Coordinates of C-alpha atoms and ligand atoms in Angstrom, one line a residue:
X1 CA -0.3 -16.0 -26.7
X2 CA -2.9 -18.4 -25.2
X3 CA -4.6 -18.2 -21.8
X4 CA -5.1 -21.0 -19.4
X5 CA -6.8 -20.8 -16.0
X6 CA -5.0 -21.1 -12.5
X7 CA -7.5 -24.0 -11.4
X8 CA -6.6 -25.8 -14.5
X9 CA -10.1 -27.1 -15.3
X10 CA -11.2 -24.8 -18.4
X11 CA -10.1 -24.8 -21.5
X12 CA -7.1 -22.6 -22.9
X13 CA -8.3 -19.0 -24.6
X14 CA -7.2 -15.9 -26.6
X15 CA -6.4 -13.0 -25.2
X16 CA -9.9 -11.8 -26.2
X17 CA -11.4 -14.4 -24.8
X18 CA -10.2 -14.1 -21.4
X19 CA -10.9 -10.7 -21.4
X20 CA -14.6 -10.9 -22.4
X21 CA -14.8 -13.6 -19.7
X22 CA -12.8 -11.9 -17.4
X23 CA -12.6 -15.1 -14.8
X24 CA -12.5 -18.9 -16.0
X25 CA -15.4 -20.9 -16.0
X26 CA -13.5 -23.5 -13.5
X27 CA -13.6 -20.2 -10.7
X28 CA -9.3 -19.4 -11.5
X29 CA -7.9 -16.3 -13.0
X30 CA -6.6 -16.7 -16.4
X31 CA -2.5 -16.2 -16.5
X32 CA -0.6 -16.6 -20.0
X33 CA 0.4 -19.5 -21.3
X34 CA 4.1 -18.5 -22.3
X35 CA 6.7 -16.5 -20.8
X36 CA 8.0 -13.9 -22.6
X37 CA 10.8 -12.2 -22.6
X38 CA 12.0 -8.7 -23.3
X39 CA 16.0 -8.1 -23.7
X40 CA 17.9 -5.3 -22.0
X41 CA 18.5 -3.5 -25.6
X42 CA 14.5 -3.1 -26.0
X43 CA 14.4 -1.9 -22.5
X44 CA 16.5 0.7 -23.2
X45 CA 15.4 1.9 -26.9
X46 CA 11.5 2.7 -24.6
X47 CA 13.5 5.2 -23.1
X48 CA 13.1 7.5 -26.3
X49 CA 9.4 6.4 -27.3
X50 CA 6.6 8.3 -25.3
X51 CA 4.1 6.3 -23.0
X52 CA 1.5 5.1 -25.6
X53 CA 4.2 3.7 -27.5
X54 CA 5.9 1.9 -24.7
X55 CA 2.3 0.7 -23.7
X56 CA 1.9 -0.7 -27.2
X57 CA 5.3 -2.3 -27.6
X58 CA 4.8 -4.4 -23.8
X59 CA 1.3 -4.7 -24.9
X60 CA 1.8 -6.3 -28.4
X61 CA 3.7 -9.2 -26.6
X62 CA 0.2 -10.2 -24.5
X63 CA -2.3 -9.5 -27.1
X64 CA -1.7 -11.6 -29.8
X65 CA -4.7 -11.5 -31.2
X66 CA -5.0 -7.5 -31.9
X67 CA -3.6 -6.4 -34.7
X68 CA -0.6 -3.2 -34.3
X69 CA -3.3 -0.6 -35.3
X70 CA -5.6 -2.2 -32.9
X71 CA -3.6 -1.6 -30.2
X72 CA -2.3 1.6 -31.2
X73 CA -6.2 2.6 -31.2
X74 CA -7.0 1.2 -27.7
X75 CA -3.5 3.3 -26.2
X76 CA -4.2 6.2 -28.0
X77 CA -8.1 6.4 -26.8
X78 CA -6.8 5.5 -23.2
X79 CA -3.3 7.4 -22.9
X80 CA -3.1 9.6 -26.2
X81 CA -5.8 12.9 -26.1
X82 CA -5.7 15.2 -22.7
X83 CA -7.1 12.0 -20.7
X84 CA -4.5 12.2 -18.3
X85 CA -3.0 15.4 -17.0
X86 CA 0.6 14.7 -17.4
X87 CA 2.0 14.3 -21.1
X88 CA 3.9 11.5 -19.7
X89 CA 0.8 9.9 -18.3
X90 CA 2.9 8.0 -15.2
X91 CA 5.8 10.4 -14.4
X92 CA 8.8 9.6 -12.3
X93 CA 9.9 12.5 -9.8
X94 CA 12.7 12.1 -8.2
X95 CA 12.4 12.3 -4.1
X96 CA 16.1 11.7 -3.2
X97 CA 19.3 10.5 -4.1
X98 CA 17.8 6.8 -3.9
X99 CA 14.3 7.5 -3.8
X100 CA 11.6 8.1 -6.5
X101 CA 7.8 8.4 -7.1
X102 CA 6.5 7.0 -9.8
X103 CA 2.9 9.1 -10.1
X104 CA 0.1 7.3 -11.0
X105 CA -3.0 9.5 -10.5
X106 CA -2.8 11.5 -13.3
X107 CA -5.9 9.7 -14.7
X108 CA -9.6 11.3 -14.9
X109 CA -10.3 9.6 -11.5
X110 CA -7.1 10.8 -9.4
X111 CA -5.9 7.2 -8.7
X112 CA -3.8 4.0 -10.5
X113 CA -6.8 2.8 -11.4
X114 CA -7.2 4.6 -14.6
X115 CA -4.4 3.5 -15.8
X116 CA -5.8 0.1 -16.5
X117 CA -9.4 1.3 -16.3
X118 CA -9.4 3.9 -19.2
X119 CA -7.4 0.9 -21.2
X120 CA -9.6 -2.2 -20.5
X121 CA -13.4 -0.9 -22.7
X122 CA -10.9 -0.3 -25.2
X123 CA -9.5 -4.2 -24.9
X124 CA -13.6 -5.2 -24.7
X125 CA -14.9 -3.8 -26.9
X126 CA -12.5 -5.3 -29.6
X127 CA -11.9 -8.2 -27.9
X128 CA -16.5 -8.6 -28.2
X129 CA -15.9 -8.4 -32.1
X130 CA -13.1 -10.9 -32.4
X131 CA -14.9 -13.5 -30.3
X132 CA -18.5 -13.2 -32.2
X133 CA -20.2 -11.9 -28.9
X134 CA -23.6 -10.7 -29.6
X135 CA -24.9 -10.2 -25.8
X136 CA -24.7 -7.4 -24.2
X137 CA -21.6 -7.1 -21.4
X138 CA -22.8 -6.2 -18.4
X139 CA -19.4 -5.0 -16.1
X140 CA -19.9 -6.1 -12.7
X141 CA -17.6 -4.6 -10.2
X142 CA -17.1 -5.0 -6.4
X143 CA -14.8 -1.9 -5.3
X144 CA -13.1 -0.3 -2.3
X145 CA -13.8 3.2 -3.7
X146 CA -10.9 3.6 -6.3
X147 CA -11.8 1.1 -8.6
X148 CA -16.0 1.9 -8.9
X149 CA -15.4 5.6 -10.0
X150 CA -12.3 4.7 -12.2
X151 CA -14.2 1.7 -13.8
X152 CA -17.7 3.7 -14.3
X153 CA -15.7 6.4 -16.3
X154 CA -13.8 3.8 -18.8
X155 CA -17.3 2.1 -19.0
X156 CA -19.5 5.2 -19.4
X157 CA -21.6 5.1 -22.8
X158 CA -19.3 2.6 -24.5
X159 CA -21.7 0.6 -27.3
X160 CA -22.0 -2.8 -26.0
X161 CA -21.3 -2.7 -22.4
X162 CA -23.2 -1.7 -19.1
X163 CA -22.0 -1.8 -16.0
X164 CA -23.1 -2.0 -12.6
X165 CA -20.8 -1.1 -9.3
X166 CA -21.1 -2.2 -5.8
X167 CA -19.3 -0.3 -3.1
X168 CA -18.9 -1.1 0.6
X169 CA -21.3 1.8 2.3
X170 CA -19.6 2.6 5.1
X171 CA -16.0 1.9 3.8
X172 CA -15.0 4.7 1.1
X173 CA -14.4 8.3 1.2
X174 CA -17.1 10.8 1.1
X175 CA -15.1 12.2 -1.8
X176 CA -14.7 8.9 -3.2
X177 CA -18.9 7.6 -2.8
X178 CA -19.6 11.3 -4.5
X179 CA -17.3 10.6 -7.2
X180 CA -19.5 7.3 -8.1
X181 CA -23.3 8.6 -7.0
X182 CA -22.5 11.5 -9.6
X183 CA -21.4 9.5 -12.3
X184 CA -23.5 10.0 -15.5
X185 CA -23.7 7.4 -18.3
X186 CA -26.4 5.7 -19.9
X187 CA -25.5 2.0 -18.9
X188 CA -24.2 3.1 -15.2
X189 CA -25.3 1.5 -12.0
X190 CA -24.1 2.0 -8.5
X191 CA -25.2 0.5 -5.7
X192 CA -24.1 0.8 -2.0
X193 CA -23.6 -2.5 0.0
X194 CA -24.4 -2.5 3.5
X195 CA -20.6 -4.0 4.8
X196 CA -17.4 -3.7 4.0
X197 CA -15.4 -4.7 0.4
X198 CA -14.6 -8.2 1.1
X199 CA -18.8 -8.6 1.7
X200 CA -19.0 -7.0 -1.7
X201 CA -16.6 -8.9 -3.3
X202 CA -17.8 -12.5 -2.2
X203 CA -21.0 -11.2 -3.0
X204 CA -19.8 -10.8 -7.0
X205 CA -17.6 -13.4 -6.7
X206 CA -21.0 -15.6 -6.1
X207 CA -23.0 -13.7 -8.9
X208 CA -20.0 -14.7 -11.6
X209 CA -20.0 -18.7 -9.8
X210 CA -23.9 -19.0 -9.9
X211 CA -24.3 -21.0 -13.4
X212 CA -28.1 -20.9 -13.0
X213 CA -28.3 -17.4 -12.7
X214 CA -26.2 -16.9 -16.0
X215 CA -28.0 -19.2 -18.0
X216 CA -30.8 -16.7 -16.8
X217 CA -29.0 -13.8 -17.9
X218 CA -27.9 -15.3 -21.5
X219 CA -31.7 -16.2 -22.2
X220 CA -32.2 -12.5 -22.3
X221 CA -29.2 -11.2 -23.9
X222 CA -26.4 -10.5 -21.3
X223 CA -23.7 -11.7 -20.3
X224 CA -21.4 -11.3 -17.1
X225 CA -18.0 -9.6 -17.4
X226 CA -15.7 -8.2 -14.6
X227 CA -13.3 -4.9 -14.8
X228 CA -11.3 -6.1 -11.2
X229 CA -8.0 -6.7 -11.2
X230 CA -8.4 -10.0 -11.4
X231 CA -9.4 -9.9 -15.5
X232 CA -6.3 -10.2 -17.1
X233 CA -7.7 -7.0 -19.5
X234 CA -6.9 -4.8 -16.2
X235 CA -3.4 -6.5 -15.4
X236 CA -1.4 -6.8 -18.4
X237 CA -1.6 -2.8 -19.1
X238 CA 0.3 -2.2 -15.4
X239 CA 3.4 -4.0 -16.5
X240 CA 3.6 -1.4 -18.9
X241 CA 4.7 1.6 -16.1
X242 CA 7.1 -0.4 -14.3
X243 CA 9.1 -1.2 -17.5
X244 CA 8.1 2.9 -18.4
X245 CA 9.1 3.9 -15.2
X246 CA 13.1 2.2 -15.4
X247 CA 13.4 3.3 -18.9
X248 CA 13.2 7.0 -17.1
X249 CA 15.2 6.7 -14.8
X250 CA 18.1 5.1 -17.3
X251 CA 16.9 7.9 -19.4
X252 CA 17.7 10.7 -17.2
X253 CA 21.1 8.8 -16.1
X254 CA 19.8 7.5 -12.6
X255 CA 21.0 3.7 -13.2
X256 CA 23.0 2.0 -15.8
X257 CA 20.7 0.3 -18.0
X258 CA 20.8 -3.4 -16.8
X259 CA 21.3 -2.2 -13.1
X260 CA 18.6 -3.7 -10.5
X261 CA 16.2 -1.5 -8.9
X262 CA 13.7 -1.9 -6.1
X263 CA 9.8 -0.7 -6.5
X264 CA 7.7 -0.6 -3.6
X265 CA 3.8 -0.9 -3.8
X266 CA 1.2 0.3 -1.6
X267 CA -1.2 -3.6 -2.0
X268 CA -4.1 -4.5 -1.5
X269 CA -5.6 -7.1 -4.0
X270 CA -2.1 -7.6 -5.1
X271 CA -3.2 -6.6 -9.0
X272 CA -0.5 -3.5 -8.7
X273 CA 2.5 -5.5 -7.7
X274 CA 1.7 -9.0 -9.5
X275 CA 1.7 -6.6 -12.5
X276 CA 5.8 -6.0 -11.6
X277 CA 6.3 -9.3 -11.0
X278 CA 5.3 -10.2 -14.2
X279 CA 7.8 -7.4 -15.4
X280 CA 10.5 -8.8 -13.3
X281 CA 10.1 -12.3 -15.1
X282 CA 10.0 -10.4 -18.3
X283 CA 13.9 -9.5 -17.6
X284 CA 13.1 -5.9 -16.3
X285 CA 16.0 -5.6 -14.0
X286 CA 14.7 -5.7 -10.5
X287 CA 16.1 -6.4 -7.2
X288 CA 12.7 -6.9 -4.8
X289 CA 9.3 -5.7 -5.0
X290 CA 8.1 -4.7 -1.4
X291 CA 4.9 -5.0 -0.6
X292 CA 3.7 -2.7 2.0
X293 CA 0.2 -3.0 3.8
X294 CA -1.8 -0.8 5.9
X295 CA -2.8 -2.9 9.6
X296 CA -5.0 -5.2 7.2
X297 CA -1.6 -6.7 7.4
X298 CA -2.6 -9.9 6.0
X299 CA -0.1 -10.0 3.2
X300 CA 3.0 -9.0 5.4
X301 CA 2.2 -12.3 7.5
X302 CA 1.9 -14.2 4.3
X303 CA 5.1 -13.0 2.9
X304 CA 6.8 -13.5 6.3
X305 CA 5.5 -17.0 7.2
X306 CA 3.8 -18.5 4.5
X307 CA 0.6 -18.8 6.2
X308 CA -2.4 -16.9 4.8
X309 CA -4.9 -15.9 7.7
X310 CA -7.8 -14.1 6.4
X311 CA -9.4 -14.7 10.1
X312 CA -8.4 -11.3 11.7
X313 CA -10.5 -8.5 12.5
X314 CA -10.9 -6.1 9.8
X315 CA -10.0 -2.5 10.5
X316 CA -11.0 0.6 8.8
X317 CA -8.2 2.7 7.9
X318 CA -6.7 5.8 6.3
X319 CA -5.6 4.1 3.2
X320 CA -9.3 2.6 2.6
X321 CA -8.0 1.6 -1.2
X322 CA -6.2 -1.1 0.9
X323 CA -8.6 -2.6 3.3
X324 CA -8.7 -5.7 2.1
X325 CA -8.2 -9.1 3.4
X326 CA -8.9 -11.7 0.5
X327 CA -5.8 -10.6 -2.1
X328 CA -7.4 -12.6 -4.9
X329 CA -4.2 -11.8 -7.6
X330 CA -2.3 -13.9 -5.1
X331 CA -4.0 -16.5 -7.2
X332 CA -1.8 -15.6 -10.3
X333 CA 1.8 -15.5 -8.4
X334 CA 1.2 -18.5 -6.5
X335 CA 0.6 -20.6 -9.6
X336 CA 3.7 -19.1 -11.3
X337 CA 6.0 -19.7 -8.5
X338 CA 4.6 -23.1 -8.2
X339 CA 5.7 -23.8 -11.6
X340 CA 1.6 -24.1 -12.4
X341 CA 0.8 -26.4 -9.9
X342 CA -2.8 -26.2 -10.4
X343 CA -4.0 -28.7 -7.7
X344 CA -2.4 -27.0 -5.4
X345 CA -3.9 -24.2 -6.1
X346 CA -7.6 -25.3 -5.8
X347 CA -6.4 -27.4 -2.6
X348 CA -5.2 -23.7 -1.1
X349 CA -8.0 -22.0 -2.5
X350 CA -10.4 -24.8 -0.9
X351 CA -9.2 -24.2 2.1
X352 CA -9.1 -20.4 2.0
X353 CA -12.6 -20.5 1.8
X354 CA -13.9 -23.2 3.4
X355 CA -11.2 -22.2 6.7
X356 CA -10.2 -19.0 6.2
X357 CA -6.5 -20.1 6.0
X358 CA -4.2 -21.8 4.0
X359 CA -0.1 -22.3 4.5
X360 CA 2.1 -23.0 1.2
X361 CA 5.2 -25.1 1.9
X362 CA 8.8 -23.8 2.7
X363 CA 10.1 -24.3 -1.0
X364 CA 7.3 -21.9 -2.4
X365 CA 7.9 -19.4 0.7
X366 CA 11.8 -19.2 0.3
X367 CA 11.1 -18.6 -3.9
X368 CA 8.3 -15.8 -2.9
X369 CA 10.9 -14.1 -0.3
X370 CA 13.5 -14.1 -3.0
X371 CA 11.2 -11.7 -5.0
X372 CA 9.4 -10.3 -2.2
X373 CA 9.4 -8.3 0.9
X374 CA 6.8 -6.8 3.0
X375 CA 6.1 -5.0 6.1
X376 CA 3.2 -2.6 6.9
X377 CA 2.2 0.7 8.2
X378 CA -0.4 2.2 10.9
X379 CA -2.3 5.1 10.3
X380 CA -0.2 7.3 12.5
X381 CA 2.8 6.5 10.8
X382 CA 1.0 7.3 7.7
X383 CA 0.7 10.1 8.6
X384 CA 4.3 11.1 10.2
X385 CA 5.7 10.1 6.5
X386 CA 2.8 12.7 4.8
X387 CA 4.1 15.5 7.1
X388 CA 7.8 14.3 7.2
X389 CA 8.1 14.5 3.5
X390 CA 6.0 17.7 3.0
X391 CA 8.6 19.1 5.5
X392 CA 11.9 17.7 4.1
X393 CA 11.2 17.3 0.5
X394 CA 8.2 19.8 -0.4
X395 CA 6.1 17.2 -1.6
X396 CA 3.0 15.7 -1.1
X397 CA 2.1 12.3 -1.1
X398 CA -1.5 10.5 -0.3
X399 CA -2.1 8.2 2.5
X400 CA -1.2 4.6 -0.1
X401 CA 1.7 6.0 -1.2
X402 CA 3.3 7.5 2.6
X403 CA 2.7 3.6 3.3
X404 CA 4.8 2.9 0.6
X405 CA 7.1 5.2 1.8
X406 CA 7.0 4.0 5.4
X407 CA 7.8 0.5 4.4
X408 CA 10.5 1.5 2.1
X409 CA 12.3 3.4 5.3
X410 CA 11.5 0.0 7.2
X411 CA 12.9 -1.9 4.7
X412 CA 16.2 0.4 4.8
X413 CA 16.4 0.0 8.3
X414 CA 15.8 -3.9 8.5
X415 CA 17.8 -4.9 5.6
X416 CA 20.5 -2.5 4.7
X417 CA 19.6 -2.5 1.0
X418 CA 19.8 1.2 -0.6
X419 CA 19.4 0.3 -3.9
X420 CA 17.6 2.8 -5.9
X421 CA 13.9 2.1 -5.2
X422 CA 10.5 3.9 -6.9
X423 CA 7.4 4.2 -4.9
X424 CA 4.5 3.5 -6.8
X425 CA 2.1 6.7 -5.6
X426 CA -1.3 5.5 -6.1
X427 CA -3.9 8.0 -5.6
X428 CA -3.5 12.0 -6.0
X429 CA -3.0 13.9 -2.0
X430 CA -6.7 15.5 -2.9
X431 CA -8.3 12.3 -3.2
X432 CA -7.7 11.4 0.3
X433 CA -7.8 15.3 1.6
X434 CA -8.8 14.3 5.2
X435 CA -6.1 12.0 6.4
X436 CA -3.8 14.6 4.1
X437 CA -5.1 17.7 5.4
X438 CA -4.3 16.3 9.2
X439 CA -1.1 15.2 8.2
X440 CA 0.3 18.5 7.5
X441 CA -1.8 21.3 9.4
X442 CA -2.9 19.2 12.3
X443 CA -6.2 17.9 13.4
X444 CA -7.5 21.1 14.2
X445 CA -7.7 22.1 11.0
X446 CA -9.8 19.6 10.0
X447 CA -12.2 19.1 12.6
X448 CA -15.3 19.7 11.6
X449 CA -14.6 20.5 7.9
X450 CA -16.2 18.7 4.8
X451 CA -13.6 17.1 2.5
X452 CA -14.4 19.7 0.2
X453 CA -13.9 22.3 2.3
X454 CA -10.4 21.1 3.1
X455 CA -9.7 20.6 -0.6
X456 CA -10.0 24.5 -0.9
X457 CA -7.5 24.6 2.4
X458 CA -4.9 22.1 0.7
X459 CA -5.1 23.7 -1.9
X460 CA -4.4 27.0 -0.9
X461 CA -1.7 25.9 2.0
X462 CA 0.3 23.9 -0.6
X463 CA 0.1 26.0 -3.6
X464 CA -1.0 22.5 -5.5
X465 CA -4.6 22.7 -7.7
X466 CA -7.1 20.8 -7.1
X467 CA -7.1 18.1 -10.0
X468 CA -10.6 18.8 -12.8
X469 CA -11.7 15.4 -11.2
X470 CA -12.5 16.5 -8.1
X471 CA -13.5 20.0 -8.5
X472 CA -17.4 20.7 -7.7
X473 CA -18.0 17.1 -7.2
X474 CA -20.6 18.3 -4.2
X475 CA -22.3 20.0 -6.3
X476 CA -22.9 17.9 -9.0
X477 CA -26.7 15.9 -8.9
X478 CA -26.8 12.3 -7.2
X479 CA -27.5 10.1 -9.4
X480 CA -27.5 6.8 -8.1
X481 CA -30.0 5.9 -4.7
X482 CA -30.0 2.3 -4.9
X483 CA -28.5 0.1 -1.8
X484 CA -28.5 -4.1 -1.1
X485 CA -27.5 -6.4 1.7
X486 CA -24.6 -8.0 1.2
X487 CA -26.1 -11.3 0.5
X488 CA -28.5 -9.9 -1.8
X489 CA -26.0 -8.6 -5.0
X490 CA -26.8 -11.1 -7.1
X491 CA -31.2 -10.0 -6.6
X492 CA -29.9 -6.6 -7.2
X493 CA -28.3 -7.5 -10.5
X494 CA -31.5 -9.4 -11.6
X495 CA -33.8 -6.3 -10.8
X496 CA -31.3 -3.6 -12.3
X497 CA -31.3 -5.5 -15.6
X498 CA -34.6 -7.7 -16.1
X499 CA -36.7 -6.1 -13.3
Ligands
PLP1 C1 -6.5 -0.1 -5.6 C2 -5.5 0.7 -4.8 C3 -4.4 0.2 -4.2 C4 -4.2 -1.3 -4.1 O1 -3.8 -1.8 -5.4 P1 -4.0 -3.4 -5.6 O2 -3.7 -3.6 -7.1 O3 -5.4 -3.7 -5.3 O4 -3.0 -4.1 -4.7 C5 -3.5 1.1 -3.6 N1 -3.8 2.4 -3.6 C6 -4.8 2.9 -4.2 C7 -5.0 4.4 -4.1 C8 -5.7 2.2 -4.9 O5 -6.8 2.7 -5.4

């Protein structure tokens, strides 16, 4: 399998390749080259294999270039020892007779980002051999609080690499920004960024653009690399849980193999739900993917008119993991649905950020509304769902996922449609105590508590423990002081790694 970019002006790669580079030198994300193609017989025979060796048979179809045992090393590092605290590593508990949760927070971190995260060193580090790389990688991230802490603890101490994380200041959990000043590791940086994630992520997104600046870099022995969603390294090991997830529920009698289902996905940069797209055009048998939002509704607009409008105000909400209003993995569907229209892509991408808006035309919106659907949730219907499913079902879900599970009942209710559907659960409850905490006992018993006070409370109240991750995290050492202006990420790289 072969890589080619979704501007169309670099040349085709390996697998290796575009994950060492993680975006094209033309500014596109790097989508494969070939569709592939998995039969409803495979599908099925996952349903007796255990996670790592479903990840390794989806996997083998991307990465070419590794050989089996490769792979089997990188799944076994990742999913294989006590890394994650399920021995199925992305369980699927049923909630009702039509309704599932597909958990997947059982990562070092407490959120779906470990499930790629703990995956992609592995990819790199190969992936540095097979290409001849002799710089060092330097990891640059731009994170909304899930992805920094997940990425720091894949990256930690691993030969090779270093990487450096910039988080919006004012825009993650205190549980989330202690999870990341804590972090210990040789080659770890994190730096705070006085605005919010999109300033953080231009900000990188102009470091990886800025030629000059890399040709700086390479003179003295680095080279750029990026662990967001939008390297393909981070991407291709999601489809794996979506085609784990239906061989479950065929496994345990739910559906008839072949039978469509429906996933729903809390979104933000549109990494987790591309990822079952991708599936879905793989032949896993699914009916829609539902994209829910938070009131950064920006995709439910786009879904429902065709017409991206990143112009909007920018609101700070109880699903932080989600405030986002540049989806940059819309990249990679709107090139597939286009049938790789490239120019188009650059044309839309032009305008996204030279207007702030772009509109696709009706052809491409009816072909994304056959696959998807999308509606979004406030933060007080958040949190109705958190305490309405405590109370009926005796479960606890986290702010992402109860928007999941608010759009799902939306979705119900607008379209009739009660085939079987799994909500993707993102984070763990205890990663987002506060807003979880509120939910169920009330805002008095929160008000003026630490989070890590009310972990103790949730903990208690709902007979759940606290996950390792996030035990004594405040009182663990800082370790990390450093903080830039948004327009000065690319001066902070420079002094973090030549001084
Ligand atoms: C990152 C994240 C999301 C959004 O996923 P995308 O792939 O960016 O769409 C949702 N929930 C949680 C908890 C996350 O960490």
């Amino acid at each position: 399998m072969r890589y080619e970019s979704t501007r169309g002006h670099s040349p085709v790669v390996s697998s290796a390749e575009a994950i060492t580079k993680g975006i094209a030198p033309d500014g596109g994300l790097y989508v494969p080259t070939e569709k592939v193609s998995i039969d409803l017989s495979k599908i099925e025979a996952l349903s007796s294999l255990s996670y790592p060796e479903r990840a390794t048979f989806v996997l083998k179809h991307f990465l070419t270039d590794f050989s089996d045992d490769e792979l089997i090393q990188c799944v076994d590092a990742a999913y294989g020892n006590s890394n994650f605290s399920s021995p199925d590593v992305a369980p699927v508990k049923p909630l009702t007779d039509n309704t599932a949760i597909l958990e997947l927070w059982h990562g070092p971190t407490c959120a779906f980002k470990d499930m790629a995260l703990q995956i992609l060193p592995q990819f790199l580090v190969r992936s540095l051999t097979k290409t001849g790389e002799a710089s060092e990688i330097v990891i640059l991230v731009a994170t909304s609080g899930d992805t920094g802490k997940a990425a720091l603890e894949g990256f930690a101490n691993v030969p090779g690499t270093s990487i450096i994380v910039f988080f919006p200041q004012q825009g993650v959990s205190e549980v989330q920004r202690l999870q990341m000043l804590t972090q210990e590791g040789k080659n770890v940086y994190v730096v705070g960024v006085k605005g919010n994630f999109d300033d953080a992520q231009t900000g990188v997104k102009k470091v990886f653009s800025d030629q000059e600046f890399a040709a700086l870099l390479a003179n003295k022995g680095f080279r750029l690399s990026s662990a967001n969603s939008i390297n393909w390294g981070r991407l291709v090991p999601q489809i794996v849980y979506y085609f784990s997830a239906y061989a479950d529920i065929v496994k345990n009698g739910t559906v008839k193999n072949g039978e469509s289902i429906n996933f729903v996905v809390p979104t933000g940069n549109f990494g987790n739900i591309l990822a079952g797209y991708y599936a879905k055009s793989m032949g896993l048998p699914v009916n829609r993917l539902i994209c829910a939002s938070n009131t950064n509704n920006v995709l439910t607009d786009f879904i429902r008119t065709g017409t991206y409008n990143r112009k909007r105000e920018f609101f700070k909400t109880n699903s932080p993991s989600m405030d986002i209003l540049i989806s940059s993995n819309l990249e990679r569907l709107l090139y597939e649905l286009t049938g790789k229209q490239s120019d188009k892509i650059n044309e839309w991408m032009t305008q996204l950020k030279s207007t702030g808006i772009y509109r696709v035309d009706s052809d491409l919106l009816d072909l994304i509304q056959q696959h998807f659907w999308s509606d979004y949730a406030t933060d007080e219907e958040t949190l109705d769902t958190i305490h309405k499913v405590w109370l009926d079902h005796n479960y606890l879900m986290d702010t992402h996922t109860a928007v999941a599970m608010n759009v799902l009942e939306k979705y119900r209710a607008a379209t009739g449609d009660n085939t079987y559907s799994v909500v993707a659960s993102t984070a763990s409850p205890f990663k987002f105590n506060g807003s979880v905490t509120k939910a169920i006992l009330g805002e008095k018993a929160v008000s003026g508590k630490s989070e890590f006070a009310l972990l103790n409370d949730l903990a208690s109240f709902t007979n759940w423990s606290i996950p390792v991750g996030l035990r004594n995290l405040d009182k663990r050492p800082v370790l990390h002081q450093r903080l830039t202006n948004k327009d000065e990420i690319g001066n902070s790289v420079k002094n973090i790694l030549i001084g």
